[in-house]
Coordinates of C-alpha atoms in Angstrom, one line a residue:
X1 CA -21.7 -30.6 -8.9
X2 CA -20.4 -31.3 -12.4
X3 CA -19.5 -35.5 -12.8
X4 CA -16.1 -34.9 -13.4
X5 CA -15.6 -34.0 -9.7
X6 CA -16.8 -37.6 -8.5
X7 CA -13.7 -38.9 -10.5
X8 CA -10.6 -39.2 -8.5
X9 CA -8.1 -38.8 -11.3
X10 CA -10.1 -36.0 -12.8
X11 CA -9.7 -33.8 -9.3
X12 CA -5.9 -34.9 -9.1
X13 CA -5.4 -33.7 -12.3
X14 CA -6.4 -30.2 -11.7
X15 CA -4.5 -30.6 -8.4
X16 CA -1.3 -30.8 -10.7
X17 CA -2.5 -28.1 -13.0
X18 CA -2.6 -25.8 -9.8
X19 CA 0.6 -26.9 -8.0
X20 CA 2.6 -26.5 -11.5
X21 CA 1.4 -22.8 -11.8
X22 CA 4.2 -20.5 -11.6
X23 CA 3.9 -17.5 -8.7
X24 CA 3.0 -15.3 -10.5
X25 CA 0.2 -17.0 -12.6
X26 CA -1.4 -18.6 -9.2
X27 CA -4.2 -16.9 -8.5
X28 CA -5.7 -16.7 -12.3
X29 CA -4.8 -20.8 -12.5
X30 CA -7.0 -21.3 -9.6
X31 CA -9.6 -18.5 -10.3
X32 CA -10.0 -20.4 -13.9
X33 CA -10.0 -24.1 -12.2
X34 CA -12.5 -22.5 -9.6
X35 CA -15.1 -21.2 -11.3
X36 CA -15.9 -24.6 -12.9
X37 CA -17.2 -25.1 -9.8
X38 CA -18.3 -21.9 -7.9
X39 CA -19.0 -19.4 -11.3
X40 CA -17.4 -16.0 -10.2
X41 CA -16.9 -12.2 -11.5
X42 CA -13.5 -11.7 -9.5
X43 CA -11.2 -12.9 -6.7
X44 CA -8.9 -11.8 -5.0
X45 CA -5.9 -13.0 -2.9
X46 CA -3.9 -11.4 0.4
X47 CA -1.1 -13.8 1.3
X48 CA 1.7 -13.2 4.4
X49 CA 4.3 -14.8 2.4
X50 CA 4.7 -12.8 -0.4
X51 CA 6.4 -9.4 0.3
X52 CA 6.3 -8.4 -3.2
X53 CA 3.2 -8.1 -3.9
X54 CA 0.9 -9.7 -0.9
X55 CA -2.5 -8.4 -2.8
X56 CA -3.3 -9.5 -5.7
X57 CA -6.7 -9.3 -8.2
X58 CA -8.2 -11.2 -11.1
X59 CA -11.6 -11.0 -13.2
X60 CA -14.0 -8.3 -13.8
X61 CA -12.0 -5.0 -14.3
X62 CA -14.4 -2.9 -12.7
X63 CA -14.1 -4.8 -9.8
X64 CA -10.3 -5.5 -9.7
X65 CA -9.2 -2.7 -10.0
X66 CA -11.1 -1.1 -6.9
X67 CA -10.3 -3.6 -4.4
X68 CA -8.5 -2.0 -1.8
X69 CA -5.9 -3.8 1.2
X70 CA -7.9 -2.2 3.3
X71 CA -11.2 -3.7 2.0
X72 CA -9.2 -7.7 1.9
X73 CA -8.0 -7.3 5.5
X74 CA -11.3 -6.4 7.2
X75 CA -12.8 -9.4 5.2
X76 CA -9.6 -11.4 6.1
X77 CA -10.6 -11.0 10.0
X78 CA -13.9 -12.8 9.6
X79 CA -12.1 -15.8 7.8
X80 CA -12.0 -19.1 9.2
X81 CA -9.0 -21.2 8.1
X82 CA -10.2 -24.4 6.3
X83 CA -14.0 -23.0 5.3
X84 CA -16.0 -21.6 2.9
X85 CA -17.9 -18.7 4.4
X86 CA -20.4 -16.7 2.3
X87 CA -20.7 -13.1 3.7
X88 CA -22.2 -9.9 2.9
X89 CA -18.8 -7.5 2.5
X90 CA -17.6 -4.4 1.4
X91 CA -15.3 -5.2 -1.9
X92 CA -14.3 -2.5 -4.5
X93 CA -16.3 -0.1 -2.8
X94 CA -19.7 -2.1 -2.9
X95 CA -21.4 -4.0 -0.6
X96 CA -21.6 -7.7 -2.4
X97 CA -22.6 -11.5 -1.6
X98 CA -18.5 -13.0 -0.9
X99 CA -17.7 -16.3 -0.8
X100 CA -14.2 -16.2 2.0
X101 CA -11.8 -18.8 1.6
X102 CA -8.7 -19.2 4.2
X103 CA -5.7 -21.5 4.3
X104 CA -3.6 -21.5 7.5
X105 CA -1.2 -24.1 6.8
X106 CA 1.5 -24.9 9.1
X107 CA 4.4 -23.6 7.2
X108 CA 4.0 -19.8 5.9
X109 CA 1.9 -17.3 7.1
X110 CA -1.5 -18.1 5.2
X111 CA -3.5 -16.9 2.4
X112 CA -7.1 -14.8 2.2
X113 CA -9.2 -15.7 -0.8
X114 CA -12.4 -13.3 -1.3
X115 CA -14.6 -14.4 -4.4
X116 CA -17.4 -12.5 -5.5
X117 CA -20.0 -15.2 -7.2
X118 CA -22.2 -14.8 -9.9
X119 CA -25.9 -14.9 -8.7
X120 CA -27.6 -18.1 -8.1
X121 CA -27.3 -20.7 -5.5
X122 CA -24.0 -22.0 -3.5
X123 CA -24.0 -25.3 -2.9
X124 CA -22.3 -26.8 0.5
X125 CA -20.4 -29.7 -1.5
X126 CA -18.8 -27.4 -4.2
X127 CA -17.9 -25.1 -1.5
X128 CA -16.3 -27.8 1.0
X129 CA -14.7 -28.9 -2.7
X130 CA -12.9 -25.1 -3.5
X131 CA -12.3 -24.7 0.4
X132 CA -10.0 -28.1 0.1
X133 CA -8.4 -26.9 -2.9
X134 CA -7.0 -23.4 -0.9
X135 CA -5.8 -25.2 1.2
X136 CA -3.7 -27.0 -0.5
X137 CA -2.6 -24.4 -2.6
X138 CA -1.9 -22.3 0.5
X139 CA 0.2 -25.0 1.6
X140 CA 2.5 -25.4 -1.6
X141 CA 2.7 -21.7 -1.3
X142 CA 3.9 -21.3 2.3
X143 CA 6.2 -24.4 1.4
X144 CA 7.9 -22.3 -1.5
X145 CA 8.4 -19.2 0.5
X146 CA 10.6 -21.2 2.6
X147 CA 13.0 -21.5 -0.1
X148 CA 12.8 -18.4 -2.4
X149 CA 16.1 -18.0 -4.6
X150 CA 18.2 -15.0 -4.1
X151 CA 16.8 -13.3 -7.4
X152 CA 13.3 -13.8 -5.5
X153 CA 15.1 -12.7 -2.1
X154 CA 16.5 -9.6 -3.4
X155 CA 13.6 -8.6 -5.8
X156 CA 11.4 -9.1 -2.4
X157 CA 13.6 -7.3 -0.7
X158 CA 13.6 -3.8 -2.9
X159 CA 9.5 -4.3 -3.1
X160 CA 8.9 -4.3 0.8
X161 CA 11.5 -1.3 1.4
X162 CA 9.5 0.6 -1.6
X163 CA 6.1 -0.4 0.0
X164 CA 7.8 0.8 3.2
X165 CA 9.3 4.2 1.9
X166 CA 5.6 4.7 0.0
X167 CA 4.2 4.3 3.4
X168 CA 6.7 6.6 5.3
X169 CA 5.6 8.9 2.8
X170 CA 2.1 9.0 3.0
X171 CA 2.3 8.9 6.8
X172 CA 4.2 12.2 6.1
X173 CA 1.9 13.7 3.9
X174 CA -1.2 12.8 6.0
X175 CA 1.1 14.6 9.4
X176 CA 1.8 17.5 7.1
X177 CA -1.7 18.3 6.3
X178 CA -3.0 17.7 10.0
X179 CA -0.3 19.9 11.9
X180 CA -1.1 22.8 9.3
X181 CA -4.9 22.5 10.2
X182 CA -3.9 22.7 13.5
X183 CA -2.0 25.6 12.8
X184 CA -4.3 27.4 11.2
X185 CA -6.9 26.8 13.8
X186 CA -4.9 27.7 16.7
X187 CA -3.4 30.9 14.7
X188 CA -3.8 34.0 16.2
X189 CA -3.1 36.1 13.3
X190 CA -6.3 34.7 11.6
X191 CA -10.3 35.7 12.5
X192 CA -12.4 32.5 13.5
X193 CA -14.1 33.0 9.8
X194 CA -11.2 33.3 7.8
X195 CA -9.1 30.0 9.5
X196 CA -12.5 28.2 9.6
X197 CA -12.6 28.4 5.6
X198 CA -9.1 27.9 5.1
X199 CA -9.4 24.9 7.2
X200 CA -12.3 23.5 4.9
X201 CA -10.2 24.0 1.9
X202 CA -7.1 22.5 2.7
X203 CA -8.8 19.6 4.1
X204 CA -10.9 19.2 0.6
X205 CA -7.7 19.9 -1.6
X206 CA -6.1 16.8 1.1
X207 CA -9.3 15.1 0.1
X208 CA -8.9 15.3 -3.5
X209 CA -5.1 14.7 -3.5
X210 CA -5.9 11.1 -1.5
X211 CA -8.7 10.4 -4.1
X212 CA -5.9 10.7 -6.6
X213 CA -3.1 8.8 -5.1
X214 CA -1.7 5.9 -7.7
X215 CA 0.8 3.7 -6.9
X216 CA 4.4 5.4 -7.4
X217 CA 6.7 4.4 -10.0
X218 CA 9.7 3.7 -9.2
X219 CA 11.4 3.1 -12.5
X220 CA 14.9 4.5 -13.6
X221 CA 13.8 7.9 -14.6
X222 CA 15.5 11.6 -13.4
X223 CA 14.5 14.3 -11.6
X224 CA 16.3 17.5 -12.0
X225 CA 17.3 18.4 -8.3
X226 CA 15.9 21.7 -8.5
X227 CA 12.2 20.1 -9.8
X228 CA 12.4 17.5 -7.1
X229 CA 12.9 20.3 -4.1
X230 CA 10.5 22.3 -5.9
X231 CA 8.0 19.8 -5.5
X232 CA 9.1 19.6 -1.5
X233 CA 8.5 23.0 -1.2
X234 CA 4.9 22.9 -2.5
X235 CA 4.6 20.0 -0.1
X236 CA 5.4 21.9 3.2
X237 CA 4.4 25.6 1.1
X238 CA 0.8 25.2 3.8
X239 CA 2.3 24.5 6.9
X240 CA 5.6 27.2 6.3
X241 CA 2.6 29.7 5.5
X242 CA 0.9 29.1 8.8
X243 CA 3.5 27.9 11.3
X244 CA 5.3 30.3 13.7
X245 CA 8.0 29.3 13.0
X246 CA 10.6 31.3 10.6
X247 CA 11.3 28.0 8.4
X248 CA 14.1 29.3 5.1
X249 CA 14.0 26.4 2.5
X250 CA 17.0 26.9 0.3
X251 CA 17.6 26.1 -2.9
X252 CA 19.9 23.0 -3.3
X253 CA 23.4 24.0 -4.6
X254 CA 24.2 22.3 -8.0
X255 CA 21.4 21.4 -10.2
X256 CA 22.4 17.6 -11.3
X257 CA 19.9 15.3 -12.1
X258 CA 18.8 12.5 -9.4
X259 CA 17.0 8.9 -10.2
X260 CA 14.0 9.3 -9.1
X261 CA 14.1 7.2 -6.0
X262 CA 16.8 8.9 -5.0
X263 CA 15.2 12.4 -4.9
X264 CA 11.7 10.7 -3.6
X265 CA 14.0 9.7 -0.7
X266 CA 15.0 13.0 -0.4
X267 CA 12.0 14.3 -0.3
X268 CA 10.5 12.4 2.0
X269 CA 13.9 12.3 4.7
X270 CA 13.7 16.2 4.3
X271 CA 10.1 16.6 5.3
X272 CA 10.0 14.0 8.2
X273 CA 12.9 16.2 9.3
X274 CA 11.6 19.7 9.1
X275 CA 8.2 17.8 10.6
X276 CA 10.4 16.6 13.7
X277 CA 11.7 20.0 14.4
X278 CA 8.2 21.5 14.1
X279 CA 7.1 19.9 16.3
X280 CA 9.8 20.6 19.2
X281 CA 8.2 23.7 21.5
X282 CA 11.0 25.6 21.7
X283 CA 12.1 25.9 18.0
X284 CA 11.4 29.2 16.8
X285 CA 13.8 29.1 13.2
X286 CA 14.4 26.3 10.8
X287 CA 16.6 26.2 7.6
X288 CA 16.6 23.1 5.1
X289 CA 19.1 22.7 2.6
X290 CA 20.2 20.4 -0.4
X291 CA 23.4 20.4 -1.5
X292 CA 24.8 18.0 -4.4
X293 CA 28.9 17.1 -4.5
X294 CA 29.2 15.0 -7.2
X295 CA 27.6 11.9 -6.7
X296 CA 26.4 12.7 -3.0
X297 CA 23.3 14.7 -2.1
X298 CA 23.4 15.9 1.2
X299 CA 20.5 16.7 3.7
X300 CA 21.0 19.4 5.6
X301 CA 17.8 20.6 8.3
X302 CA 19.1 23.2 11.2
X303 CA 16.9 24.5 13.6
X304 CA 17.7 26.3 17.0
X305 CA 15.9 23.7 19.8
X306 CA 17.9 22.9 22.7
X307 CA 17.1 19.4 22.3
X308 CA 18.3 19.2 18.7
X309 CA 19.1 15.6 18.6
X310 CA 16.3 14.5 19.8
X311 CA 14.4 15.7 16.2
X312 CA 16.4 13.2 14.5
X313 CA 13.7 10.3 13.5
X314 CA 14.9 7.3 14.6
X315 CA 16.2 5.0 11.7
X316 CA 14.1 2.1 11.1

């Protein structure tokens, strides 16, 4: 371990450096401070108190930018708050050395640090050293979640309900391509050959769609309404091809332009709609409708189940 960490006033000055950092510039403060004493390629952080953004990235590109939640919360459940565990792990789709880092304070929800080091030896003092320093970092950060202002409230608030609706979506999407595989298998209008293939290539086209999936944007920019349900009819143009169901998908009325969160929504209330009423027995028609009265858009989904109601989706 490098001198200057035997000096007192030396640690507390980084100490200030890191509890001065501003959110956003956290993790890269302490990545920098860090990898004085554990020399790293990239880190990255999964926090419970930060609805915004709760995974975040820093260092080699070609690492960063393959890190997956996915990948963070498997490696979050071998953790132990307080230590410095080196593992073999699974991070940006590679098997690598990790160094885990956890902080369960007792305000917040805690923090996840995952560090890939550069090769060479890890020492126990320098990682008992960067273990000590997470924690108290994860404790100044569960203490300022506390007490966010209301810019940070509401700004939190629109990033979980677009994280939500981007779920709700994809959740969707994954339901739409399973029911029409099922459809197509259990079809009676198609030989064993013929739905076996068609199987195998919607699942590789759902394959290659997933391999493609980038986070949406979610900026200020239109969507004619007519482009936005076109797009909602490719989306369900598999399943209406191989249900038995006689679904009609009509063409919204008025052709204004929508923000495009607005007809994302729209999109994505439709489908969990006409999804619902699929998948009630005793529907045999469907008809889904847009219609746009000025500044409202209505949502219109009619099918002829006796148990109508109950193909509402509950709101959340």
């Amino acid at each position: 371990m490098d001198a200057w960490w035997s000096d007192p006033r030396h640690v507390l000055d980084v100490v200030e450096r890191l509890l001065s950092a501003l959110r956003p510039h956290l993790l890269g403060r302490f990545s920098d401070e860090l990898g004085k004493l554990i020399p790293h390629r990239a880190a990255a952080m999964q926090t419970g108190d930060c609805p915004r953004s709760p995974l975040k990235v820093v260092g080699d590109q070609t690492i960063a930018q393959a890190v997956t939640s996915v990948e963070v919360q498997r490696l979050v459940d071998l953790s132990e708050p307080g230590k410095a565990l080196v593992v073999d792990g699974v991070l940006g789709g590679v098997e690598r050395r990790l160094v885990l880092f956890s902080s369960m304070p007792a305000v917040g929800k805690g923090a996840v640090l995952v560090v890939v080091p550069e090769d060479g030896e890890l020492l126990t003092p320098e990682l008992e050293l960067a273990a000590q320093l997470w924690h108290i970092l994860g404790t100044d950060a569960g203490q300022r979640a506390l007490d966010p202002g209301p810019n940070v409230l509401a700004g939190n608030l629109a990033a979980a309900t677009a994280r939500a609706q981007a779920i709700t979506d994809l959740g969707q999407t994954h339901a739409a391509t399973l029911t029409t595989l099922l459809a197509v298998l259990r079809s009676g209008r198609l030989s064993d050959v013929v739905a076996r293939r068609t199987a195998a290539d919607l699942a590789t086209d759902a394959l290659l769609e997933l391999k493609g999936v980038v986070d949406r944007d979610q900026a200020l920019s239109e969507e004619r309404a007519a482009a936005a349900f076109a797009l909602l009819r490719t989306q369900l143009a598999d399943l209406v091809r191989h249900t038995e169901v006689d679904v009609d998908l009509v063409d919204p009325v008025g052709d204004a332009s929508l923000p495009q969160d607005i007809a994302h929504t729209a999109r994505t209330m439709t489908r969990g709609l006409v999804l619902a009423a699929l998948d009630r027995p005793a529907t045999t028609r469907l008809r889904a409708s847009w219609r746009l009265e000025g500044a409202v858009l209505r949502i219109t989904v009619r099918d002829d189940s006796p148990e109508v109601t109950a193909a509402v989706p509950a709101r959340g």
